Every structure is written in C-alpha cells, then in structure tokens.
XYZ file of C-alpha atoms in Angstrom:
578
model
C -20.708 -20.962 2.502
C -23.196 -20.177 -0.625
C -24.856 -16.620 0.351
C -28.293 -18.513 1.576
C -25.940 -20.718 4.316
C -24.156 -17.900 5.271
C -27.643 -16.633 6.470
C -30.100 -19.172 6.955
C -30.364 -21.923 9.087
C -33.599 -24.188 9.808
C -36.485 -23.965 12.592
C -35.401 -19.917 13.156
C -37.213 -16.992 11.716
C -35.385 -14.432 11.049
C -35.828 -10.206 11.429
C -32.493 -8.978 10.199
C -30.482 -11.122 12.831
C -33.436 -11.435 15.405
C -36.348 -13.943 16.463
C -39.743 -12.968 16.945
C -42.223 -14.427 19.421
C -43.283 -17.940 19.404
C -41.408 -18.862 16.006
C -43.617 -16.708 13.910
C -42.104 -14.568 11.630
C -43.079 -10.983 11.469
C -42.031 -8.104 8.999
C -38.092 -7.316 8.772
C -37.631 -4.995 11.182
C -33.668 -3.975 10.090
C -32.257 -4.404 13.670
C -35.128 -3.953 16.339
C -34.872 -5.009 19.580
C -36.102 -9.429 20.111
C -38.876 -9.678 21.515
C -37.755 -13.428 22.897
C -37.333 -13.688 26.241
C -34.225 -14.954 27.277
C -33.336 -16.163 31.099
C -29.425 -15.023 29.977
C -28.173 -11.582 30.954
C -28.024 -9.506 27.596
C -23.872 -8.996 28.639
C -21.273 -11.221 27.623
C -18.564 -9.304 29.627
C -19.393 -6.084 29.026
C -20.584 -6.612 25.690
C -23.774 -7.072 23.609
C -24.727 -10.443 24.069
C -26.690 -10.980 20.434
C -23.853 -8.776 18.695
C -21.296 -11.561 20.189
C -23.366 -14.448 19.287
C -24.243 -13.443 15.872
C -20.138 -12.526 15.249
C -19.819 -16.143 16.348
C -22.122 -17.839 13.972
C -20.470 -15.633 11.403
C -17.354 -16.870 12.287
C -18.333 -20.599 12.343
C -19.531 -20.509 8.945
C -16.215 -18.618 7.962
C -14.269 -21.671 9.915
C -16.789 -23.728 7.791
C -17.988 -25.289 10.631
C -21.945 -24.920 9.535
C -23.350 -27.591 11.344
C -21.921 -25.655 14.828
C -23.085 -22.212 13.415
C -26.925 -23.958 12.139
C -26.936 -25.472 15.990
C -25.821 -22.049 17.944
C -28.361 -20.144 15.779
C -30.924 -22.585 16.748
C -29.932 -22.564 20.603
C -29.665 -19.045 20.783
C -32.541 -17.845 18.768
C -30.699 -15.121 17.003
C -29.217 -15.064 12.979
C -26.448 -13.427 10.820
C -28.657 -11.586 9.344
C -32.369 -11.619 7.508
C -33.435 -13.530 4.525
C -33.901 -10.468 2.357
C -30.316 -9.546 3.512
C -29.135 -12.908 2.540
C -31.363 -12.717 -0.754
C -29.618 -9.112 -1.778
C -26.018 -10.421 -1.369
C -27.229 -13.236 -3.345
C -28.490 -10.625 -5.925
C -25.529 -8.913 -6.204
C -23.060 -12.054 -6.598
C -25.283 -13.458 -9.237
C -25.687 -10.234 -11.036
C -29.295 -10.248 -10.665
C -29.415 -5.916 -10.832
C -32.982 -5.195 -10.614
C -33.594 -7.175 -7.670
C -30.612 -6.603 -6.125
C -32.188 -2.404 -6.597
C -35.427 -3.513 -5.279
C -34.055 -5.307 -2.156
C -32.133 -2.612 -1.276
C -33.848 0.184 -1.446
C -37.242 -0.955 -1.488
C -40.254 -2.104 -3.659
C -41.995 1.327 -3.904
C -38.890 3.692 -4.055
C -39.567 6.603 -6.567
C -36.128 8.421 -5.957
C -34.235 10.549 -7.848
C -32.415 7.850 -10.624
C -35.677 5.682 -10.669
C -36.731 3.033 -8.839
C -37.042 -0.589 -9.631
C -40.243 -2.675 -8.633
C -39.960 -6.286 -8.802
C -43.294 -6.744 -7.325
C -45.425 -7.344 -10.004
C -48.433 -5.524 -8.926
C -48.974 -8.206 -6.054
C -46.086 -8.188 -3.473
C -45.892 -7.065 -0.523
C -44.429 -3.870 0.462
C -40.467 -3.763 1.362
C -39.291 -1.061 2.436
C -36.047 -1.876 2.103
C -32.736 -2.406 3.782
C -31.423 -0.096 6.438
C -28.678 1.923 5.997
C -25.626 3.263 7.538
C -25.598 7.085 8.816
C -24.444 9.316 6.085
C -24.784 6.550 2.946
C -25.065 8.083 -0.422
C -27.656 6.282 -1.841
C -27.125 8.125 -5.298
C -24.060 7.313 -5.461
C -24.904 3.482 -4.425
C -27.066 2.735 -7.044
C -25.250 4.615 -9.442
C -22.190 1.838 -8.493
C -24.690 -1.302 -9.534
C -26.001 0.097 -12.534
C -22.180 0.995 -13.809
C -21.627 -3.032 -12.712
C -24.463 -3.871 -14.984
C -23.418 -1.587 -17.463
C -19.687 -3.345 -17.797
C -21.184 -6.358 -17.814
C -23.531 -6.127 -20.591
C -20.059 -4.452 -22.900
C -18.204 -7.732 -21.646
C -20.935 -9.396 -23.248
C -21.125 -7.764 -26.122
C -24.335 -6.690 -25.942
C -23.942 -3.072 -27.055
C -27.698 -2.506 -27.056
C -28.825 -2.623 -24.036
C -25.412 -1.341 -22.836
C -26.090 1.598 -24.432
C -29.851 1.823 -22.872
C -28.440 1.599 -19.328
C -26.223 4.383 -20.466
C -28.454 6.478 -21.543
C -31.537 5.582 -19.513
C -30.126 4.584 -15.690
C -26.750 6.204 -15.364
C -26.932 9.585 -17.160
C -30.119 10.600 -15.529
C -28.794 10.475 -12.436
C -26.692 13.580 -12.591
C -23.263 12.070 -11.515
C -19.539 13.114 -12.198
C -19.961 14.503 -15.897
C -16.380 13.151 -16.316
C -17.269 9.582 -15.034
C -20.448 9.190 -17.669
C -17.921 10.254 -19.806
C -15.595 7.629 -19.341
C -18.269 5.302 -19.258
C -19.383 6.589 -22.361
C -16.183 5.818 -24.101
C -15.834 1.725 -23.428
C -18.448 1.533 -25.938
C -15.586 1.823 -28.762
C -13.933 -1.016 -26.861
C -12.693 -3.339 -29.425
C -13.371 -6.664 -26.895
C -13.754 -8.102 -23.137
C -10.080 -7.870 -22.873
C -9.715 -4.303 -24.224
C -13.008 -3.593 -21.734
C -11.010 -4.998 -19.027
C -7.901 -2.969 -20.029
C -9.478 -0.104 -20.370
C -11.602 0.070 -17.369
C -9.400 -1.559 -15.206
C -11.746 -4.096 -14.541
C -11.552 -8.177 -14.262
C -14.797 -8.690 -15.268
C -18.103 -10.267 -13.928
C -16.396 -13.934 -13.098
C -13.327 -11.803 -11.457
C -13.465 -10.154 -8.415
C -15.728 -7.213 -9.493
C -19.057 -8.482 -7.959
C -17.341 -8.961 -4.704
C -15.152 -5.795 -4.483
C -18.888 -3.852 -5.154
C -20.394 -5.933 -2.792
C -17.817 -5.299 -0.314
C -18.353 -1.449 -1.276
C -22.195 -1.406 -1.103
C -22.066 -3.474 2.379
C -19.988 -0.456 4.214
C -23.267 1.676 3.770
C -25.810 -0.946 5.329
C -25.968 -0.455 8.771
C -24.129 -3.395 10.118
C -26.536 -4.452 12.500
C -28.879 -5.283 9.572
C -25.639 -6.582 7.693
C -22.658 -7.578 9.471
C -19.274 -7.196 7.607
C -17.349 -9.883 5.591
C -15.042 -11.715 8.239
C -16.126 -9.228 11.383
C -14.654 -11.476 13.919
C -11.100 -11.686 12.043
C -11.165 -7.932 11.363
C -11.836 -7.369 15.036
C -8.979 -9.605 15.705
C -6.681 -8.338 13.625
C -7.308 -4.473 15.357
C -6.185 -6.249 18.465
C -3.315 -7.531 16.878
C -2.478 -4.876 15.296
C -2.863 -2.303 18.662
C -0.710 -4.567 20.409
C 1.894 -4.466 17.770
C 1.485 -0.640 17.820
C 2.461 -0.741 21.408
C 5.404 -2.939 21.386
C 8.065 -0.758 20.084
C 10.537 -3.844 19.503
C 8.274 -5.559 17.588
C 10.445 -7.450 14.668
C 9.279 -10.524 14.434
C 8.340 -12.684 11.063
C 5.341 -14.494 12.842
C 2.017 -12.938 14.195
C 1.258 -12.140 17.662
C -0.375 -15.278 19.210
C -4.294 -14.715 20.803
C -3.160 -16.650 23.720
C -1.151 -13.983 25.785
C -0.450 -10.159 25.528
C 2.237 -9.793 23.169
C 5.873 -8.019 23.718
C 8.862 -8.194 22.589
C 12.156 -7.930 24.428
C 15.025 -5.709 23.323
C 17.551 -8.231 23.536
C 16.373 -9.595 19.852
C 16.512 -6.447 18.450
C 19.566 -5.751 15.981
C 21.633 -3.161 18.098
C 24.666 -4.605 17.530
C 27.590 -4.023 14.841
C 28.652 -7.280 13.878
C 30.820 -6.949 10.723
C 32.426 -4.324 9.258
C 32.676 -4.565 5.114
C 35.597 -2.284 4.041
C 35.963 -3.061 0.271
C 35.058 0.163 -1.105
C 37.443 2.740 -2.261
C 36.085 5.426 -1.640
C 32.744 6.977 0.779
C 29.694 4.938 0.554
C 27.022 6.844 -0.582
C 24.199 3.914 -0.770
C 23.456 0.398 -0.582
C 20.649 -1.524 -0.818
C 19.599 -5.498 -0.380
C 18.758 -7.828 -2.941
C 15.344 -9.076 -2.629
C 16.151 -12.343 -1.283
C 18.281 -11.022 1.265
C 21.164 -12.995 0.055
C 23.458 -9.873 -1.185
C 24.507 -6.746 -0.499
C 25.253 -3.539 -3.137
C 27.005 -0.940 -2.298
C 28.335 2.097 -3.745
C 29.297 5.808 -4.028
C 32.385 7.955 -4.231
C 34.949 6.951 -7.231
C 32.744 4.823 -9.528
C 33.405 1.561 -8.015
C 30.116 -1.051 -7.122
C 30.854 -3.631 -4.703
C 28.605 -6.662 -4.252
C 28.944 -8.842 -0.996
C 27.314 -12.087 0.286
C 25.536 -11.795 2.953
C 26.069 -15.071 4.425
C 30.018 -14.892 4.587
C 29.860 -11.435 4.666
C 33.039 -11.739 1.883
C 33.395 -9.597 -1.609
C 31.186 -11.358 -4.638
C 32.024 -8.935 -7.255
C 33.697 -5.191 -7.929
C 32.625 -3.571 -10.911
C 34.449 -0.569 -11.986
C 32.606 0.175 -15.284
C 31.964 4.027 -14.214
C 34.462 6.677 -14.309
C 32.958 8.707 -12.144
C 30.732 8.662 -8.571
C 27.855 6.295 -8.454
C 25.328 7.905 -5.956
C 22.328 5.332 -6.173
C 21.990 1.512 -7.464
C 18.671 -0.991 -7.471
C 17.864 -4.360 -7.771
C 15.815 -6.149 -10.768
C 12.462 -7.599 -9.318
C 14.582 -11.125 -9.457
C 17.414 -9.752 -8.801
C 19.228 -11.241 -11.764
C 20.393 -7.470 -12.748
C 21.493 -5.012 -11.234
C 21.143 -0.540 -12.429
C 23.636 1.016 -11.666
C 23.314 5.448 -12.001
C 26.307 7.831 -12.126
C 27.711 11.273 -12.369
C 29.474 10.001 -15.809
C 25.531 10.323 -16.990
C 25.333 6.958 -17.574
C 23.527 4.084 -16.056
C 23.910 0.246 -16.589
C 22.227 -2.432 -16.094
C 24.628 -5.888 -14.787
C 28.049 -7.059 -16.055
C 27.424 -4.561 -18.215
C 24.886 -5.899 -20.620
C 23.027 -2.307 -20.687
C 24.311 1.493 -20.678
C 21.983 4.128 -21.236
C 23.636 7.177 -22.548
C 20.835 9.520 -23.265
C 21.096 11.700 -20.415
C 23.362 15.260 -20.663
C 23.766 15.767 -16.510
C 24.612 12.826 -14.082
C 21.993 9.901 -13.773
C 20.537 10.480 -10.174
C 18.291 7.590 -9.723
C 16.455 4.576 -11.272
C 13.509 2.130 -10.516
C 12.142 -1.362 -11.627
C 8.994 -1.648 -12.949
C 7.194 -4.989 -10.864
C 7.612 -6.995 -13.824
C 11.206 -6.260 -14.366
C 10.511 -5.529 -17.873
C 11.312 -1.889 -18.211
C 12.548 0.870 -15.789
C 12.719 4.617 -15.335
C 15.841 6.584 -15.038
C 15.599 9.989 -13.262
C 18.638 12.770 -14.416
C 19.467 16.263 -13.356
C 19.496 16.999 -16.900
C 16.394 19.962 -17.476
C 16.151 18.394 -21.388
C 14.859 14.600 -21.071
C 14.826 14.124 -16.757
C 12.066 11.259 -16.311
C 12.589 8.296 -18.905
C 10.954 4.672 -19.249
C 13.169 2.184 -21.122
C 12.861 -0.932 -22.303
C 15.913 -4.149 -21.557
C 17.339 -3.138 -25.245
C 17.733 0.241 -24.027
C 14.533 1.392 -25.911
C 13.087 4.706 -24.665
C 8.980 3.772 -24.346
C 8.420 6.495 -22.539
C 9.516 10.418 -21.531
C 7.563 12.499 -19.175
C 7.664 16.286 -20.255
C 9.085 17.764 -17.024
C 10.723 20.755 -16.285
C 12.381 20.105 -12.902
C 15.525 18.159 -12.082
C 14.771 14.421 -10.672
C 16.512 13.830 -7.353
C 15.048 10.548 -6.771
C 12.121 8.395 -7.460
C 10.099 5.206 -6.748
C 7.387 3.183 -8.225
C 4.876 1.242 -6.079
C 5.420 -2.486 -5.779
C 1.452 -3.109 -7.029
C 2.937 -0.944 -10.469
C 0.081 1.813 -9.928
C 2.198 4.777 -8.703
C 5.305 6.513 -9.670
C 6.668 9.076 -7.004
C 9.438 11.601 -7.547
C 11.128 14.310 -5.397
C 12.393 17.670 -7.498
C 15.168 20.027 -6.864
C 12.758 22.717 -6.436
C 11.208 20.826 -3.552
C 8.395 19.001 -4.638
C 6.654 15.735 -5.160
C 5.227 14.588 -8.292
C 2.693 11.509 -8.325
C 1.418 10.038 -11.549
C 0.061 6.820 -12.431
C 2.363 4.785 -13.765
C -0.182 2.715 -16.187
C -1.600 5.705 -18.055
C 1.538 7.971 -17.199
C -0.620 10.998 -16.316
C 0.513 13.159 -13.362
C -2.187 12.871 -10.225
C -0.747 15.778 -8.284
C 2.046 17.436 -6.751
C 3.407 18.513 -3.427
C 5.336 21.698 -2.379
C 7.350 21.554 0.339
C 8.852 24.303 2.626
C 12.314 22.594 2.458
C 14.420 20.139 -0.013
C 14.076 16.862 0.292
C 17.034 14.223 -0.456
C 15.197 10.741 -0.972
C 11.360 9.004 -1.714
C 10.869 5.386 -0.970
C 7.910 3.147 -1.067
C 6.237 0.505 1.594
C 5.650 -2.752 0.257
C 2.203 -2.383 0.530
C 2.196 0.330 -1.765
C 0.116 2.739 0.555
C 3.253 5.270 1.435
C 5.899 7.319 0.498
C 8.674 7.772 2.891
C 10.423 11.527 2.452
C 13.410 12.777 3.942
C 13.589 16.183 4.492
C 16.603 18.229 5.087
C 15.810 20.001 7.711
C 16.263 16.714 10.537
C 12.728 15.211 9.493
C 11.578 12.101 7.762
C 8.003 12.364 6.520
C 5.366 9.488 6.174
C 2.976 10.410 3.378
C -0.571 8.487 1.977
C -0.121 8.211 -1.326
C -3.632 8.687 -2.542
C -4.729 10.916 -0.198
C -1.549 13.312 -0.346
C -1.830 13.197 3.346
C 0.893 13.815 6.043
C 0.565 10.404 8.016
C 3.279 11.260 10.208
C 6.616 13.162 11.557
C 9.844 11.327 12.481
C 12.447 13.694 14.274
C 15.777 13.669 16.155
C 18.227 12.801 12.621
C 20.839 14.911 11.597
C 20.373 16.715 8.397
C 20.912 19.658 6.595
C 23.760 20.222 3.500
C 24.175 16.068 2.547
C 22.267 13.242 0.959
C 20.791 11.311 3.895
C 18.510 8.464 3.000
C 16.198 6.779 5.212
C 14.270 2.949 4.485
C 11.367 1.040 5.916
C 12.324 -1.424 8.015
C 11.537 -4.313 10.267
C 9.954 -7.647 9.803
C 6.381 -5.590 8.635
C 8.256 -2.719 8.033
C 6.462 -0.855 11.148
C 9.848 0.591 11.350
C 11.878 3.699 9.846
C 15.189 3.593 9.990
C 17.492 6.306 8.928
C 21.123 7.774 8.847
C 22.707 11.331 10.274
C 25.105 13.813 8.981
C 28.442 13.815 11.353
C 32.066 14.739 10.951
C 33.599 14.669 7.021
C 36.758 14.617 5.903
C 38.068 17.415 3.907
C 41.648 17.812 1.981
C 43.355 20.593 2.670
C 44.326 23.235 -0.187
C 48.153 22.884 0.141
C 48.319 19.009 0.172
C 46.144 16.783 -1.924
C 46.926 13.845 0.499
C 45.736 15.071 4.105
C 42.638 15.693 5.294
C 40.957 17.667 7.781
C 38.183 16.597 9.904
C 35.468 19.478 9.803
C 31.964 19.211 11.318
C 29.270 20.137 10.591
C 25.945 22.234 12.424
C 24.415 19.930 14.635
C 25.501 16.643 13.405
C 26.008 13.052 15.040
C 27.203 9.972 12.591
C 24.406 8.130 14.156
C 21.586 5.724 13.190
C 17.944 6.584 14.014
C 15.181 3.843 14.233
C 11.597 5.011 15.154
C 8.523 3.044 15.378
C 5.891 3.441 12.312
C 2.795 3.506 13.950
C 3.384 5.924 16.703
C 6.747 7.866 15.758
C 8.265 6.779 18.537
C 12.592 7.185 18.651
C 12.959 3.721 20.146
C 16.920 3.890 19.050
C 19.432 5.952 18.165
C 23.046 3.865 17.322
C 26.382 4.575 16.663
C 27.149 5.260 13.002
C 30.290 5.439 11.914
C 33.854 6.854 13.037
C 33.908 9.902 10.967
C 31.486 11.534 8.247
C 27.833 10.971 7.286
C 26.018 7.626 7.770
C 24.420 8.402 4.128
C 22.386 5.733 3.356
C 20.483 2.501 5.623
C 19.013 -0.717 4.343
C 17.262 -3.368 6.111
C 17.420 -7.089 5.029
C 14.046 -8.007 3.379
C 14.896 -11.697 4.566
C 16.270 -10.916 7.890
C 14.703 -8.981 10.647
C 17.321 -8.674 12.966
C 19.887 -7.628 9.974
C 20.359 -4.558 8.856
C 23.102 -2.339 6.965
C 24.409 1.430 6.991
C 26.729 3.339 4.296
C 29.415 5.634 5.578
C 31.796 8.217 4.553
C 34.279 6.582 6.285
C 34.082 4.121 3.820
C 32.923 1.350 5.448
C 29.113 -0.502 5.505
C 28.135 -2.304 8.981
C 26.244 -4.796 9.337
C-alpha cells in the first residue's frame, strides 16, 4: 500500500485512528477516546475492541486486501491511524525533512535544535504527534537531520551539506564523536565511498525505512501503530509456544490452527552409525554446510572426510605430521582449513599451507564471502592473522595473548576470540578495531556463533556453557550439568532454529603406562561422564543427557545444518556417532 492507503480510506474522518461525531472531523486528538456511539461491547474477548479492529485493517492492507480493509474501516468507524500520521510517514519516505520536522513535533515548536514551521504565517496550529513515554526527542530529530545530511553528500551537494552540518546538527549538542564522524564524509571521494564509509545504502536503499522504523518506536503506538503489528504479535505466540516445547526440531513453523508440541519420539536420541576411520582420538568435527559431509579430526595428523548419506570414507588426508585439533568449512564448502600442532594450516588437497606461525595453529574462520580467513596461533609474536587464497597476509591484529579459538559472525560484522588468559575479545571485523573485551573468572575452551549473528556461545571449564549478546556484552544465559574441567570440550548450536545447545563431557581416558609404550590404563577423571548434553536455548532447560562414548572425552558435537534429527559427536575412543 502507498503511505496515504495504508491510512486513508473514503467517507471516515479520521482523529489518529478514531471517528468523531456525526462524520465531522475535529482536531487530531493523538488517541482520545470516540466519541461514536457504538451498540457493540468495547471487548472482543477480553480485548480492546478498536485496538483489534484497527490491527485488522492494518493487516488487510498488509494481505493487500484494501478493498476489505477500506470496507471494515467504513463499517466500523475507526482508522489505522490519522491523516497527519499518514502524511509524516509519507514525509519521511519521500525525504521531505522539514515537513516531516514540522509534523512531528509540531508547527510552533521552539526547542532546543530549532524548530521548523511549515506554516507559512497562515496554518493552523499542530501541535504535533504524540509520543511514546521516555522518547528522546533530541536525539529524534537529530536522526532526520543526519538522514538529510547523507543525502545531500550522496548528491553531491556539498553546500548545503555543509550548512546542515554546521547549522542543524552541531547546535544540537550531540555525541562530539558522532559530529565528528559526520564531519569527516565531507572528504568522501563519491556516493559509493559515502556509502562505504558510513555504512549506509543510500536514500533509494533501505535507509528511509530503517529511520522510519526507528523514529516510529518513539510515537506512541496508539497514535501510530507498528509496521506489521498483527504478524509481530503472531510471531510472539509462535515463538512462546516454541519456547515451551522443549523438543521442538522441526524445519517448518508452528501452524495457528492448534497449540503446538512436539513429541520426543522425533527427536535424535538414537546412535545409529558408528564411523571408526580415524587413527587416532577425535578431537573435532564439524558439517559441511550442505549437510552432505562430515570432517573429522584430531590426534596423529590424519583428516577424515565421510558422506553423510552412506555414512562411508570420502577422503583421508594425511598432509600434517602432527595433531590437528580444529578444521572448518569454506562458505561453499569447496575447501576445506585444516590447523595443526605442526604450526601449519592448509587449505584442501593441499592447494594452501600457511607457515607463518612459530607455535601450533589453534583455530581458523571463513570470512562470509570465502575470500579470505583468519588463523588464530598460540604463538605470542603474530597470534590473530587475515589472509588472502594466495596465502597473502592482509591483515595482523597486534595482540598480546595466545588465541584459543575464534569465530566471525555469518553477517561479516563481528570477530570473537577466546584468550589463554581467559578473556574475550570482540572487534569489528570491517574496520578491524577491537569493541571490547571480557574477563572471565575461569578458562574457557571454545567460541561459536548463531546464524543469526546475535550470540556467542562459550564454554567454560568449570561444567558451564555460556550464551552471550554480542553487542550488548550481556550474559543471556547459563547452561549446566556437562562435564568439564582439564580437556578441550566444545559445545554447538543446534536444532532445526538452533533453539538448541548441544555439548560434549569429559569421561574416562586412556593413558600408556611408563614401562610399556603399548598398554594403556584407563584413568578417570574428577567428576566426569562421556556423555552428551542437549539443553533448550530459550529457557536453559537439560531436556537430554546421552550416552557418549565407551571410554574418554566426547570432545567435540556438531549438528547437521541440513538435518534436524542428525547430529554427530567426536570421541577419544576414536570413534564419531552419528
């Protein structure tokens, strides 16, 4: 729907989603009470029966059904929401700033910043819209006059840029460092080096709509209802029912029709293969992205790749000659990185090796676009390294810790790594700065990423697995009951949405005995188990906990990004289930 459709249908008259008395319109009154009588109960079940019917015509128009949403506006007397409400998203979209000021916060505002009149010395007063408790209305004005600002450099039009600069924004007192910022695009070069720099698509991107969406969350939404309110609200229910169904692994969405659960029975609990082609203990494995093979690696230097399908041996690479602790997929999976305690790591049948390092190579990561990746190394002289497919360095980060692990975000914003001195660096992975960093009371043993690219997964080695926002820093949540305490245990989203964690436990090991290089000795550890631990995301509940392996550590889990119901674990007895 254009913005006027979404808003305005004939023979109503509308008061910010309200009729008035005998079809005469009166002065906006930003979410009063109708003054039409109305021989229906104001309840629709419980709830408000305008706030139902105006979600509705919202909805209709959403469906595209506007001749249903003009005809239930009409028959019901009430609106979306008021002309002038209509007229300011309509403002904004169009790019149509000074109007777009005067419509929101009024005709005659004199505030701090200025005020814009588009009256002409003969309008009306408007007081403008209402707002939402606790809106910054600095800070909202100060958002549509950087928009304009942006879009006069994308123009070109330096002049005036520069006048909004120095005129509109920097009066306003805001973040010294943000005017600053601002201040530099000036130098930009071109539109495209605008966009670069700013991180910014532009006015006939997304930009308008993203600040429109940003602007609308401090409107009170009875004077402007959210984009797509009846789908969000459907989606919460979704989503709480999903919360509460701790077998939830399904590929498809919960239907509206019926309550949704899922029954246990369809939830992978069962070993079904057994792959024994290592040599050695499987320290990690991991999926290729279309679910179609397997990697696997670890003790003696050997990589093993298996289909999936069959379940049957693909390839064996024995390029290193020594452990290989951790292995990734390319984006396309047409390559594969292999790290190791020879301080190497190589990339496929072995069309890459990377030598640089002095200590062993303890983990790697893809960039999105498969066109570079970072190596991590317990070397304290060049740890943290982007390279290029010709085994060009582009990049080093000056660190001074030892890298453990690390990931980088699927949406190529963030890289995360985990230190030997137990802590968590963030930096943004464009402009390669460091964001912040997290001390932790214990060590930590692995960092992976949700496809979403909202959070970091930690594993802690003191039996916890942590669930961490990624911009916020924030502790989302605590998974307990694993194993863990002197070993490399790694944990993995999981599940069809990946509102699982799934993770392995420390258990019995074998150890040779001094006097004969060819027995072992089973020794256990504190407190250990060989188990598998599966906890819901949303709640932290342990829904499972599975038999591992016959002896030693179940290091390392992987679920099947094209398979729900499949997923693999890494022993020490040198075996991966499936």
């Amino acid at each position: 729907m254009s913005p006027v459709q979404k808003s305005s249908y004939p023979n109503s008259s509308p008061t910010n989603g309200h009729s008035s008395k005998n079809g005469a319109s009166s002065p906006h009154q930003n979410g009063t009470t109708p003054t039409l009588s109305r021989a229906k109960t104001n309840s629709y079940f419980g709830h408000d029966r305008e706030e139902v019917t105006r979600l509705l015509i919202q909805s209709l128009g959403d469906l595209g059904y506007y001749n249903s949403a003009e005809r239930l506006s009409i028959e019901s007397g009430y609106e979306v929401e008021a002309p002038s409400v209509a007229a300011f998203r309509h403002a904004v979209l169009q790019g149509e700033w000074a109007e777009a000021e005067a419509l929101l916060f009024g005709t005659e505002a004199a505030e701090e910043g200025g005020g814009v009149s588009i009256s002409n010395g003969n309008s009306h007063h408007h007081e403008g819209l209402r707002f939402a408790e606790n809106a910054n209305k600095k800070e909202l004005r100060f958002r549509m006059r950087e928009q304009k600002y942006l879009e006069l450099l994308e123009e070109r039009d330096l002049g005036s840029a520069l006048m909004v600069l120095r005129q509109e924004l920097t009066p306003m007192n805001q973040d010294t460092s943000k005017l600053h910022e601002l201040s530099s695009l000036i130098v930009c070069q071109s539109a495209d080096d605008l966009k670069a720099q700013a991180q910014w698509d532009g006015a006939l991107g997304g930009s308008r709509h993203i600040l429109l969406e940003d602007l609308s969350k401090s409107i009170s939404p009875s004077v402007m209802i959210p984009e797509h309110r009846l789908a969000a609200l459907l989606s919460q229910v979704k989503q709480n029912q999903i919360s509460k169904c701790l077998y939830h692994n399904p590929h498809t969405s919960p239907s509206l029709f019926a309550d949704h659960i899922c029954d246990r029975s369809q939830f992978p609990l069962q070993t079904i293969r057994e792959l024994k082609e290592s040599t050695g203990e499987v320290w990690f494995l991991e999926f290729s992205h279309n679910g179609k093979y397997l990697a696997a690696s670890g003790h003696g230097g050997t990589v093993v790749i298996y289909d999936v399908e069959t379940f049957t041996m693909r390839h064996m690479f024995k390029d290193h000659t020594d452990h290989v602790p951790f292995l990734t997929w390319s984006p396309d999976d047409s390559a594969l990185i292999t790290c190791s305690h020879d301080q190497r790591a190589k990339a496929g049948q072995c069309i890459l090796t990377i030598e640089h390092h002095g200590q062993p190579v303890t983990t790697a990561a893809w960039a999105p676009n498969g066109e570079t990746f970072v190596t991590g190394s317990l070397d304290m002289q060049t740890q943290l390294c982007l390279w290029n497919l010709k085994g060009d360095q582009v990049y080093s980060w000056a660190t001074d810790y030892r890298i453990l692990d690390c990931a980088i975000s699927p949406d190529g914003q963030r890289l995360v790594t985990i230190s030997s001195e137990k802590q968590i660096f963030v930096y943004n992975f464009v402009t390669r700065e460091q964001l912040y960093c997290i001390v932790l009371r214990t060590k930590m043993t692995c960092v992976s990423i949700s496809r979403d690219s909202r959070y970091m997964l930690i594993n802690m080695a003191e039996n916890e697995v942590q669930l961490i926002d990624i911009e916020t820093a924030d502790l989302v949540r605590r998974f307990l009951g694993q194993k863990q305490s002197e070993f490399i245990i790694r944990s993995a989203f999981g599940g069809a949405d990946e509102n699982l964690i799934i993770s392995g436990s420390e258990g019995l090991y074998r150890h040779p005995t001094n006097n004969d290089m060819g027995a072992y000795i089973l020794k256990r550890k504190r407190a250990t188990d060989s188990k598998v631990y599966i906890w819901h995301k949303e709640n932290g509940t342990l829904i499972e906990t599975l038999e591992g392996h016959a002896t030693g550590c179940v290091n390392a889990v992987a679920w099947n990004p094209a398979d729900p119901c499949m997923f693999a674990s890494a022993g020490d007895d040198q075996n991966v289930r499936m």
